Coordinates of C-alpha atoms in Angstrom, one line a residue:
Chain A
M1 CA 48.5 -23.5 1.1
L2 CA 44.4 -23.1 1.2
T3 CA 42.6 -23.4 -2.1
F4 CA 39.8 -22.3 -2.7
T5 CA 37.1 -23.4 -5.5
G6 CA 33.9 -22.2 -7.3
V7 CA 32.2 -18.9 -6.0
L8 CA 32.5 -17.8 -2.7
D9 CA 29.4 -16.4 -1.4
A10 CA 27.6 -15.3 1.8
A11 CA 26.5 -18.7 2.8
G12 CA 29.2 -20.6 1.6
T13 CA 31.6 -18.4 3.9
G14 CA 29.2 -18.6 6.2
V15 CA 29.9 -22.6 6.4
I16 CA 33.6 -22.6 5.8
W17 CA 34.6 -19.7 8.1
G18 CA 35.5 -21.6 11.4
E19 CA 37.5 -24.5 8.9
A20 CA 39.0 -21.8 7.3
Q21 CA 41.0 -20.4 9.9
K22 CA 41.1 -23.5 11.5
A23 CA 43.1 -24.8 9.1
A24 CA 45.0 -21.5 8.1
G25 CA 46.7 -22.2 12.1
S26 CA 48.4 -19.0 13.3
G27 CA 51.2 -18.4 10.9
A28 CA 51.8 -17.4 7.4
V29 CA 49.3 -19.0 4.7
V30 CA 49.1 -18.8 1.0
L31 CA 46.2 -18.4 -0.7
E32 CA 45.4 -20.3 -3.7
L33 CA 42.8 -18.3 -5.6
S34 CA 43.4 -19.6 -9.1
A35 CA 40.3 -22.0 -9.4
L36 CA 38.2 -19.4 -7.4
E37 CA 35.8 -17.9 -9.7
G38 CA 34.3 -15.3 -8.2
C39 CA 33.2 -13.9 -4.4
D40 CA 30.9 -11.5 -2.6
T41 CA 32.3 -9.0 -0.4
T42 CA 31.6 -11.5 2.4
G43 CA 33.9 -13.9 0.9
A44 CA 36.7 -11.0 0.0
V45 CA 36.2 -10.1 4.1
L46 CA 37.5 -13.8 4.9
L47 CA 40.0 -13.9 2.0
A48 CA 41.5 -10.7 3.2
Q49 CA 41.3 -11.2 6.9
L50 CA 43.7 -14.3 6.1
A51 CA 46.1 -12.6 3.5
A52 CA 46.9 -9.9 5.7
R53 CA 48.4 -12.4 8.3
P54 CA 52.0 -11.4 8.6
G55 CA 53.8 -13.4 5.3
S56 CA 51.3 -14.5 3.7
S57 CA 50.4 -14.1 0.0
V58 CA 47.6 -14.8 -2.5
Q59 CA 48.3 -16.7 -5.6
G60 CA 46.0 -16.4 -8.8
A61 CA 43.4 -14.1 -7.9
R62 CA 41.1 -13.3 -10.8
P63 CA 41.1 -9.3 -10.6
Q64 CA 37.7 -8.6 -9.4
V65 CA 38.3 -10.7 -6.5
Q66 CA 41.5 -8.8 -6.1
A67 CA 39.8 -5.4 -6.3
L68 CA 37.1 -6.8 -3.8
M69 CA 39.5 -7.9 -1.1
D70 CA 41.9 -4.8 -1.7
R71 CA 38.4 -2.9 -1.2
V72 CA 37.5 -4.6 2.1
G73 CA 40.7 -5.0 3.4
K74 CA 41.0 -1.0 3.6
I75 CA 37.7 -0.7 6.0
G76 CA 38.6 -0.8 9.8
P77 CA 37.6 -3.5 12.2
P78 CA 34.5 -3.2 13.9
P79 CA 33.8 -1.4 17.5
P80 CA 33.8 -3.1 20.5
P81 CA 30.6 -3.9 21.6
P82 CA 29.2 -1.3 24.1
V83 CA 29.1 -1.4 27.9
A84 CA 26.5 -0.9 29.6
P85 CA 26.6 2.2 32.3
T86 CA 26.7 1.3 35.7
V87 CA 24.2 3.3 38.2
T88 CA 25.0 3.5 41.6
L89 CA 22.1 3.2 44.2
R90 CA 22.2 7.1 45.5
E91 CA 21.9 8.1 41.5
A92 CA 19.1 5.7 40.7
L93 CA 17.7 7.6 44.3
Q94 CA 18.5 10.8 42.9
G95 CA 17.0 10.2 39.6
G96 CA 13.9 9.3 41.1
M97 CA 13.3 11.9 43.3
V98 CA 13.9 14.4 40.2
A99 CA 11.4 12.6 38.4
A100 CA 8.9 12.8 41.1
L101 CA 9.8 16.4 41.5
G102 CA 9.2 16.7 37.8
G103 CA 5.7 15.4 38.2
V104 CA 4.9 17.7 40.4
A105 CA 6.0 20.4 38.5
F106 CA 4.6 19.3 35.6
L107 CA 0.7 19.2 37.6
G108 CA 2.0 22.4 38.8
E109 CA 1.6 23.6 35.2
A110 CA -1.3 21.8 34.2
V111 CA -2.9 23.9 37.1
L112 CA -1.2 27.1 35.8
A113 CA -2.4 26.1 32.2
L114 CA -6.3 25.7 33.6
L115 CA -5.6 29.4 35.2
R116 CA -4.9 30.7 31.8
L117 CA -7.7 28.6 29.9
P118 CA -9.5 32.0 29.3
A119 CA -6.8 34.2 27.7
R120 CA -6.0 30.8 25.8
A121 CA -9.6 29.4 25.4
R122 CA -8.9 28.8 21.3
Q123 CA -6.3 26.8 22.1
F124 CA -8.6 24.5 24.1
R125 CA -10.2 21.7 22.4
F126 CA -13.8 21.1 23.4
S127 CA -14.3 18.3 20.6
D128 CA -11.0 16.2 22.0
L129 CA -12.5 16.7 25.6
L130 CA -15.8 14.5 24.5
R131 CA -13.4 12.3 22.4
T132 CA -11.5 11.8 25.2
A133 CA -14.0 11.4 27.8
D134 CA -16.1 8.7 25.1
Q135 CA -12.8 6.5 25.3
A136 CA -11.5 7.3 29.0
G137 CA -15.6 6.4 30.3
V138 CA -17.5 5.0 28.0
R139 CA -15.9 2.3 26.5
A140 CA -14.4 1.4 29.7
V141 CA -17.8 0.5 31.6
P142 CA -17.9 -3.0 30.3
L143 CA -14.5 -3.9 32.1
T144 CA -15.6 -1.8 35.2
V145 CA -18.4 -3.8 35.5
L146 CA -16.9 -7.2 35.1
L147 CA -13.6 -6.4 37.7
G148 CA -16.4 -5.1 39.9
T149 CA -18.4 -7.6 40.1
L150 CA -15.7 -10.0 39.9
M151 CA -14.4 -8.0 43.4
G152 CA -17.7 -8.1 45.0
L153 CA -17.8 -11.6 44.3
I154 CA -14.7 -12.7 45.3
L155 CA -14.6 -10.7 48.7
A156 CA -17.8 -11.6 49.5
F157 CA -16.7 -15.3 49.2
Q158 CA -13.2 -14.9 50.7
S159 CA -14.9 -13.4 54.0
L160 CA -18.1 -15.5 54.1
V161 CA -15.9 -19.1 55.2
P162 CA -14.0 -17.3 57.9
M163 CA -16.6 -15.0 59.1
R164 CA -19.1 -18.1 59.7
R165 CA -17.0 -20.1 61.6
F166 CA -17.7 -17.1 64.6
G167 CA -21.2 -16.4 63.4
A168 CA -20.7 -13.2 61.5
D169 CA -21.6 -14.2 58.0
L170 CA -24.0 -11.4 58.1
F171 CA -21.5 -8.4 58.1
V172 CA -19.8 -9.4 55.3
A173 CA -22.0 -6.7 53.4
N174 CA -21.0 -3.9 56.0
L175 CA -17.2 -5.2 55.2
V176 CA -17.5 -5.3 51.5
A177 CA -19.5 -2.5 51.0
I178 CA -17.4 -0.2 53.3
S179 CA -14.2 -1.2 51.7
L180 CA -15.5 -0.9 48.2
I181 CA -16.9 2.8 48.8
R182 CA -13.9 3.8 50.6
E183 CA -11.1 2.1 49.1
L184 CA -11.5 -0.3 46.4
G185 CA -13.9 1.4 44.4
P186 CA -11.8 4.7 43.5
L187 CA -8.5 2.6 43.9
L188 CA -9.5 0.3 41.0
A189 CA -11.0 2.6 39.0
A190 CA -7.6 4.5 38.5
V191 CA -5.8 1.2 38.1
I192 CA -8.0 0.7 35.2
L193 CA -7.8 4.3 34.1
A194 CA -3.6 4.0 34.2
G195 CA -4.1 0.9 32.4
R196 CA -6.4 1.7 29.6
T197 CA -5.9 5.5 29.2
G198 CA -2.7 6.4 31.1
S199 CA -0.7 4.3 28.3
A200 CA -3.0 5.6 25.2
F201 CA -2.0 9.1 26.3
A202 CA 1.5 8.6 26.5
A203 CA 1.8 6.6 23.5
E204 CA -0.6 9.3 21.5
I205 CA 1.4 12.3 22.7
G206 CA 5.1 10.3 22.7
T207 CA 4.1 9.4 18.8
M208 CA 3.4 13.3 18.0
K209 CA 6.5 14.0 20.0
V210 CA 8.7 11.9 17.5
S211 CA 7.0 12.8 14.6
Q212 CA 7.5 16.9 15.6
E213 CA 4.0 17.5 15.8
I214 CA 4.6 18.9 19.4
D215 CA 7.6 21.1 17.9
A216 CA 4.8 22.1 15.4
L217 CA 2.6 23.1 18.0
T218 CA 5.5 25.1 19.7
T219 CA 6.4 27.1 16.8
M220 CA 2.8 28.2 16.0
G221 CA 3.0 29.9 19.7
I222 CA 0.4 26.9 20.9
D223 CA 0.7 25.9 24.3
P224 CA 0.5 21.7 23.9
V225 CA -0.3 21.6 28.1
T226 CA -3.8 23.9 27.1
M227 CA -4.2 22.4 23.7
L228 CA -3.2 18.0 24.5
V229 CA -3.2 18.2 28.4
L230 CA -5.7 20.0 29.7
P231 CA -8.7 18.5 27.5
R232 CA -7.5 14.7 28.7
M233 CA -6.8 15.7 32.1
L234 CA -10.4 17.2 32.6
A235 CA -12.0 14.4 30.8
A236 CA -10.3 11.8 33.1
M237 CA -11.6 14.0 36.3
M238 CA -14.9 13.9 35.0
V239 CA -15.5 10.1 34.3
M240 CA -13.6 8.9 37.1
P241 CA -16.3 9.3 39.7
A242 CA -18.8 7.5 37.2
L243 CA -16.8 5.2 37.0
T244 CA -16.1 5.0 40.1
V245 CA -19.7 4.9 41.2
I246 CA -20.4 1.8 38.5
L247 CA -17.5 -0.5 39.8
E248 CA -18.5 0.0 43.6
M249 CA -22.3 -1.0 42.4
A250 CA -20.8 -3.8 40.0
G251 CA -18.9 -5.1 43.3
L252 CA -22.1 -4.3 45.7
L253 CA -24.1 -6.9 42.8
G254 CA -21.4 -9.2 42.9
M255 CA -21.6 -9.2 46.8
T256 CA -25.5 -9.7 47.0
L257 CA -25.0 -12.5 44.5
V258 CA -22.6 -14.4 47.2
M259 CA -24.9 -13.8 50.4
V260 CA -27.9 -14.8 48.5
G261 CA -26.7 -17.9 47.8
A262 CA -25.8 -18.6 51.4
G263 CA -29.4 -17.7 52.5
Y264 CA -29.6 -14.2 53.1
P265 CA -32.4 -12.0 51.4
P266 CA -31.4 -9.4 49.1
I267 CA -33.2 -6.5 51.8
T268 CA -31.8 -8.0 54.5
I269 CA -28.1 -7.3 52.7
G270 CA -29.4 -3.7 51.5
N271 CA -30.5 -2.7 55.2
Q272 CA -27.0 -3.4 56.2
V273 CA -25.2 -1.6 54.1
A274 CA -27.6 1.4 54.6
Q275 CA -27.0 1.5 58.1
W276 CA -23.4 1.1 58.1
V277 CA -22.2 3.4 54.8
K278 CA -22.3 6.9 55.9
P279 CA -22.3 9.2 53.1
E280 CA -18.6 10.9 53.4
D281 CA -17.8 7.5 53.0
F282 CA -19.2 7.5 49.8
F283 CA -18.3 11.4 49.0
G284 CA -14.9 10.7 50.4
G285 CA -14.1 7.8 47.7
I286 CA -15.5 10.4 44.6
A287 CA -13.1 12.9 46.0
K288 CA -10.5 10.7 45.4
A289 CA -11.6 9.3 42.1
V290 CA -11.3 12.9 41.0
V291 CA -7.9 13.3 42.0
F292 CA -6.8 9.9 41.1
G293 CA -8.1 10.5 37.8
A294 CA -6.1 14.3 37.1
V295 CA -3.0 12.3 38.1
V296 CA -3.0 9.4 36.4
A297 CA -4.3 11.7 33.4
G298 CA -1.8 14.0 34.0
I299 CA 1.1 11.1 34.4
G300 CA 0.3 9.6 31.2
C301 CA 0.4 13.1 29.4
R302 CA 3.6 14.0 30.8
A303 CA 5.3 10.6 30.0
G304 CA 4.0 11.5 26.9
L305 CA 5.9 14.8 26.5
A306 CA 9.1 13.5 27.9
T307 CA 8.7 11.0 25.0
G308 CA 12.7 10.3 23.7
I309 CA 13.8 9.6 20.2
G310 CA 12.8 6.9 18.3
P311 CA 10.0 3.9 18.5
R312 CA 11.8 2.6 21.5
A313 CA 10.9 5.6 23.1
V314 CA 7.5 5.7 23.0
G315 CA 7.1 2.1 24.2
L316 CA 8.9 3.5 27.3
S317 CA 6.5 6.7 28.0
A318 CA 3.6 4.4 28.2
T319 CA 5.6 2.0 30.5
A320 CA 6.1 4.8 32.3
A321 CA 2.5 6.0 32.3
V322 CA 1.0 3.0 33.5
V323 CA 4.0 1.9 36.1
G324 CA 3.7 5.7 37.2
G325 CA -0.3 6.2 37.6
I326 CA -0.7 3.2 40.0
V327 CA 2.4 3.8 42.1
A328 CA 1.1 7.7 42.5
T329 CA -2.3 6.2 43.2
I330 CA -1.4 3.9 45.8
V331 CA 1.1 6.6 47.7
L332 CA -2.5 9.0 47.3
D333 CA -4.4 6.7 48.7
G334 CA -2.4 6.3 51.7
L335 CA -1.7 10.2 51.9
F336 CA -5.9 10.4 51.9
A337 CA -5.9 7.7 54.4
V338 CA -4.3 9.9 57.0
L339 CA -6.4 12.8 55.9
F340 CA -9.8 11.1 56.3
Y341 CA -8.4 10.1 60.2
R342 CA -7.7 13.4 61.1
L343 CA -11.1 14.7 59.4
G344 CA -12.6 11.9 61.6
W345 CA -14.3 10.2 58.2
Chain B
M1 CA 21.5 -7.2 -23.8
A2 CA 18.3 -9.3 -24.9
E3 CA 20.5 -12.4 -24.3
R4 CA 20.8 -11.5 -20.1
A5 CA 18.5 -13.3 -18.4
A6 CA 15.4 -11.4 -16.4
A7 CA 16.1 -10.3 -12.6
V8 CA 12.4 -8.8 -12.5
E9 CA 9.4 -9.8 -15.2
I10 CA 6.1 -7.7 -14.3
E11 CA 3.3 -8.8 -16.3
G12 CA 0.5 -6.7 -16.9
V13 CA -0.4 -5.7 -13.5
A14 CA -2.8 -3.2 -12.3
Q15 CA -3.6 -1.6 -8.8
A16 CA -6.9 -0.5 -7.6
F17 CA -7.8 0.7 -4.0
G18 CA -11.9 0.5 -4.0
G19 CA -12.7 1.7 -7.1
R20 CA -9.9 4.2 -7.6
V21 CA -7.4 2.8 -10.4
I22 CA -3.9 3.4 -9.7
F23 CA -2.1 2.4 -13.0
R24 CA -3.2 -0.6 -15.4
D25 CA -1.8 -2.8 -17.8
V26 CA 1.9 -2.5 -16.7
S27 CA 4.7 -4.5 -18.0
A28 CA 8.5 -4.2 -18.2
T29 CA 11.5 -6.4 -18.3
I30 CA 14.2 -5.2 -15.8
L31 CA 17.5 -7.6 -16.9
R32 CA 20.3 -8.4 -14.9
G33 CA 23.1 -6.1 -14.3
E34 CA 21.2 -3.3 -15.2
V35 CA 20.0 0.1 -13.2
F36 CA 16.4 0.2 -13.8
V37 CA 14.7 3.6 -12.8
I38 CA 10.7 3.7 -12.3
L39 CA 9.9 7.3 -12.5
G40 CA 7.3 9.6 -12.6
G41 CA 5.2 12.4 -10.9
S42 CA 3.9 12.3 -7.4
G43 CA 0.9 9.9 -7.0
C44 CA 1.6 8.2 -10.2
G45 CA 2.2 4.6 -8.6
K46 CA 5.9 4.5 -8.7
S47 CA 6.0 3.3 -4.8
T48 CA 2.8 1.1 -5.1
L49 CA 4.3 -0.8 -8.2
L50 CA 7.7 -1.2 -5.8
R51 CA 5.5 -2.6 -3.4
Q52 CA 3.8 -5.0 -6.1
I53 CA 7.5 -6.2 -6.9
I54 CA 9.0 -6.7 -3.5
G55 CA 5.8 -9.3 -2.3
L56 CA 4.3 -6.4 0.1
L57 CA 1.1 -6.0 -2.0
A58 CA -0.3 -8.3 -4.1
P59 CA -1.9 -6.7 -8.0
S60 CA -5.1 -6.2 -8.5
E61 CA -4.0 -8.1 -11.5
G62 CA -1.3 -9.6 -13.6
H63 CA 1.9 -11.2 -12.4
V64 CA 5.3 -10.6 -10.5
R65 CA 8.4 -12.6 -11.3
V66 CA 11.6 -12.0 -9.3
L67 CA 14.6 -13.5 -9.9
G68 CA 12.2 -16.6 -11.4
Q69 CA 10.2 -16.5 -8.6
D70 CA 6.2 -15.4 -8.4
M71 CA 6.0 -13.4 -5.6
Y72 CA 2.1 -14.2 -4.9
A73 CA 2.2 -18.1 -5.5
D74 CA 5.7 -19.5 -4.8
R75 CA 8.7 -17.4 -3.5
G76 CA 11.2 -19.7 -2.6
D77 CA 14.1 -18.5 -1.0
V78 CA 13.9 -15.2 -3.1
L79 CA 13.7 -13.2 0.2
T80 CA 17.2 -14.1 0.8
R81 CA 18.5 -13.0 -2.4
I82 CA 17.3 -9.1 -2.7
G83 CA 17.6 -5.9 -0.6
V84 CA 15.1 -4.0 0.0
M85 CA 16.0 0.0 1.2
F86 CA 12.7 1.9 2.2
Q87 CA 12.5 5.2 1.9
A88 CA 13.0 6.8 5.0
G89 CA 15.9 3.9 5.8
A90 CA 13.4 1.5 8.3
L91 CA 16.4 1.2 10.4
F92 CA 15.4 -0.8 13.6
G93 CA 15.8 1.7 16.1
S94 CA 16.8 -0.4 19.1
M95 CA 19.5 -1.8 17.4
T96 CA 23.0 0.0 16.6
L97 CA 23.6 0.2 13.5
L98 CA 25.9 -2.5 13.1
E99 CA 23.5 -4.5 14.8
N100 CA 21.3 -3.7 12.6
V101 CA 23.4 -4.7 8.9
M102 CA 24.5 -8.0 11.1
L103 CA 20.9 -9.3 11.5
P104 CA 20.7 -11.0 8.2
L105 CA 23.9 -12.3 8.9
Q106 CA 22.7 -13.8 12.2
V107 CA 19.7 -15.3 10.7
Y108 CA 20.8 -16.4 7.4
T109 CA 24.3 -17.5 7.8
D110 CA 26.9 -19.5 9.5
L111 CA 28.6 -16.9 10.4
P112 CA 30.4 -17.1 13.7
P113 CA 29.4 -13.7 15.5
E114 CA 32.7 -12.1 15.2
A115 CA 32.7 -12.7 11.4
C116 CA 29.4 -11.2 11.4
A117 CA 30.5 -7.6 12.9
R118 CA 33.5 -8.2 10.7
V119 CA 31.2 -8.3 7.7
A120 CA 28.8 -6.1 8.6
Q121 CA 31.4 -3.9 9.1
V122 CA 32.8 -3.7 5.8
K123 CA 29.2 -3.2 4.2
L124 CA 28.7 0.0 6.3
G125 CA 32.9 0.8 5.4
L126 CA 31.8 0.4 2.1
V127 CA 28.5 3.4 2.3
G128 CA 31.3 5.4 4.2
L129 CA 29.6 5.1 7.4
G130 CA 32.6 2.5 8.8
D131 CA 33.2 5.2 12.0
F132 CA 29.7 4.9 12.9
G133 CA 28.7 1.0 13.6
R134 CA 27.9 2.0 17.3
A135 CA 25.7 4.5 16.6
M136 CA 21.9 4.5 16.6
P137 CA 19.5 5.2 14.2
A138 CA 17.8 8.3 15.6
E139 CA 21.5 9.8 16.2
I140 CA 22.3 9.7 12.5
S141 CA 20.6 12.6 9.4
G142 CA 18.8 11.1 7.2
G143 CA 21.0 11.0 4.4
M144 CA 23.3 8.2 6.5
A145 CA 20.2 6.3 7.5
K146 CA 19.7 5.8 3.9
R147 CA 23.0 4.8 3.3
A148 CA 23.1 2.3 6.6
A149 CA 19.6 1.1 5.2
I150 CA 21.8 0.2 1.7
A151 CA 24.2 -1.4 4.0
R152 CA 21.7 -3.6 5.3
A153 CA 20.5 -4.7 1.9
L154 CA 23.5 -5.5 0.7
A155 CA 24.5 -7.6 4.0
L156 CA 23.7 -10.8 1.9
D157 CA 25.3 -9.5 -1.2
P158 CA 22.1 -10.2 -2.5
P159 CA 21.8 -10.0 -6.8
L160 CA 19.1 -7.7 -6.8
L161 CA 18.1 -4.5 -5.2
F162 CA 15.7 -2.0 -5.0
L163 CA 15.6 1.5 -3.7
D164 CA 12.6 3.5 -2.5
E165 CA 13.8 7.5 -3.4
P166 CA 17.5 7.1 -2.4
S167 CA 18.1 10.4 -3.0
A168 CA 15.0 12.6 -1.9
G169 CA 15.3 14.9 0.8
L170 CA 19.0 14.8 0.4
D171 CA 21.6 18.0 -0.3
P172 CA 23.3 17.2 -3.6
V173 CA 26.3 16.1 -2.7
T174 CA 24.8 13.4 -0.7
S175 CA 22.7 12.2 -3.5
A176 CA 25.5 12.1 -6.0
G177 CA 27.6 10.2 -3.3
L178 CA 24.7 7.5 -3.5
D179 CA 24.5 7.8 -7.2
Q180 CA 28.1 6.8 -7.1
L181 CA 28.0 4.6 -4.4
I182 CA 25.0 2.4 -7.1
L183 CA 27.5 2.5 -10.2
D184 CA 30.4 1.2 -7.9
L185 CA 28.4 -1.6 -6.5
R186 CA 27.0 -2.4 -9.7
R187 CA 30.6 -2.4 -11.3
D188 CA 32.2 -4.4 -8.4
L189 CA 29.6 -7.4 -7.4
G190 CA 27.2 -7.1 -10.9
T191 CA 24.3 -5.7 -8.6
T192 CA 20.9 -5.4 -10.7
F193 CA 19.3 -2.1 -9.0
V194 CA 15.6 -1.4 -9.4
V195 CA 15.2 2.6 -8.3
V196 CA 12.3 4.6 -7.6
T197 CA 13.1 8.6 -7.8
H198 CA 12.1 11.2 -9.3
E199 CA 15.3 13.2 -9.0
L200 CA 16.0 13.9 -12.7
A201 CA 19.9 14.6 -12.1
S202 CA 20.1 10.4 -10.1
I203 CA 17.9 9.7 -13.2
L204 CA 20.0 10.6 -15.7
A205 CA 23.3 9.6 -13.5
I206 CA 22.6 6.1 -13.0
A207 CA 19.9 4.9 -15.1
D208 CA 20.2 2.1 -18.0
R209 CA 16.7 2.2 -18.5
C210 CA 13.6 3.3 -17.3
L211 CA 10.2 3.5 -16.7
M212 CA 7.6 6.1 -16.1
L213 CA 4.0 6.3 -15.2
D214 CA 1.7 8.9 -15.2
R215 CA -1.4 9.7 -12.9
A216 CA -3.5 10.7 -16.0
A217 CA -2.7 7.9 -18.0
K218 CA -3.3 5.4 -15.1
G219 CA -0.1 3.4 -16.5
V220 CA 3.4 3.5 -18.4
I221 CA 3.7 6.6 -20.7
A222 CA 7.4 5.5 -21.9
E223 CA 10.2 3.2 -21.7
G224 CA 13.9 3.4 -22.4
D225 CA 17.3 5.3 -22.1
P226 CA 16.4 8.3 -20.3
R227 CA 19.2 10.2 -21.9
K228 CA 17.3 9.1 -25.3
L229 CA 14.0 10.0 -23.7
R230 CA 15.0 13.6 -22.8
E231 CA 16.1 14.3 -26.4
E232 CA 13.4 12.8 -28.3
R233 CA 10.0 14.6 -29.1
V234 CA 7.5 12.0 -27.2
H235 CA 4.8 12.3 -24.6
P236 CA 4.4 15.7 -23.7
T237 CA 4.4 14.9 -20.1
V238 CA 7.6 12.8 -20.2
R239 CA 9.1 16.3 -22.2
A240 CA 7.8 18.5 -19.3
F241 CA 9.3 16.2 -16.5
F242 CA 12.8 16.1 -18.4
H243 CA 13.0 19.7 -19.3
R244 CA 11.7 20.8 -15.6
E245 CA 8.6 22.7 -17.2
M246 CA 5.0 22.9 -16.3
P247 CA 2.6 20.4 -18.8
K248 CA 0.8 22.5 -22.0
E249 CA -2.4 21.4 -20.1
A250 CA -1.2 23.3 -17.2
G251 CA 0.6 25.8 -18.5
A252 CA -2.4 27.4 -20.0
A253 CA -4.6 27.1 -17.0

């Protein structure tokens, strides 16, 4: 026999749950409830569970307690916890391919929207383009200068030590300048864009999707790609060359600081850079920057438009935008390297 | 009725945002075991007053005591003894309905996990969602989300429940089901309800007493049994509200 006294509320039930189950053992039990003044639904769950054992009985329960026990006793057990679905490697690869093809299709859709722009000029918001250019470009300048300077400093310092052993320390200026202007400038600017702006595009458009603003645009006959995606992509393509040049200049400044510290006058460093960096290096980097801007912004916007349901989906979209933007940039950089090699640049 | 202990005491509260006064000098005492409705037209400050009572918005003036505790001085453990259902449900989107209801039990009781799940299932069953424990909030309708939010608010069997617009946007049948649920819980568990709503049918079905706020008056214009307020020739806005008619000033315009 198990005797309950006092009031059985949620906190008290939590304390005695294990002991009550243990004391009741595995067989039938008699519940003596005449001294039980009351209970809430949590207490009633415990009592109902004990009373439901075969052969068990209840004595002296007050009507309110009995009514609650009867009520909770009619409710079935909780569902088993969900099992995470397993995905084979093949399915994962197929999913990745489909996502990549979807990205290409989206870029195609954006190009089509651009071609149709003259007919849909009223749907294009120039103010959005300027606002995005301000957020993605002007406001990114301090971070770009900081990262560029540090990158130049680090590259120069790390190269200076081993090259000095061969008496080639003056060529550190050439190495850093060519690395920055051909590769690292556009690449790092794209990483900054993906981290700062691509994720913001995904979160902003994703929130609009969750709150049905995209549906509202569609039902008004307004193309979301023209109104939301094109201004962002064009703004990113506009600001990326500027960010790239700023990053490269900052990097060269950082390198110059190290070289001056190593005893070389700035004019010598300037001559080295001017002799070795060709116009095609600079313009090749700028061309890459424009393409990276379009791709990073496009991936961010696509992640936003593909947002699912619920607040978690917005976070997932922002993550997809950053990861997708960085991966796509590096893959494209590899393709550009092959292309420039073929062109003899 | 006057002998019953007070569940909520509101003393001369006011709220202003910048220089804009929403309401001033609002006082009321909500007794244990009653269903108390805060009503009024859109923009009169119903939800603002509720946010003050539940501790989310400190009043510009006045005091709020809930279950004997001052909400802005020394709350003690009062937050474990109240439950709140927000207007849109505010269910956690990354959790199933069962996990949403289990959360307070896991945090505030010593119940083992299987007991938490069982109790949470009972709460979902009480609001008619026994078959939806594994559903995600995004997969259910607005009415179901409101009922799930009530189940979560009920998780710890609090003696005091606050419901913000429980019937808003629901069909009449679902709305009537929610009203019946409130009355059942009050009868079975003695729960005190503070309900913010402007749904006339719900007010008349569930309220023991009500407090009516008015945007023009910036405060309380009526308090008492809504059925009596409907019959009495009182403030023109109160009459217009209960008889679903245009106020004289607006009608004349």
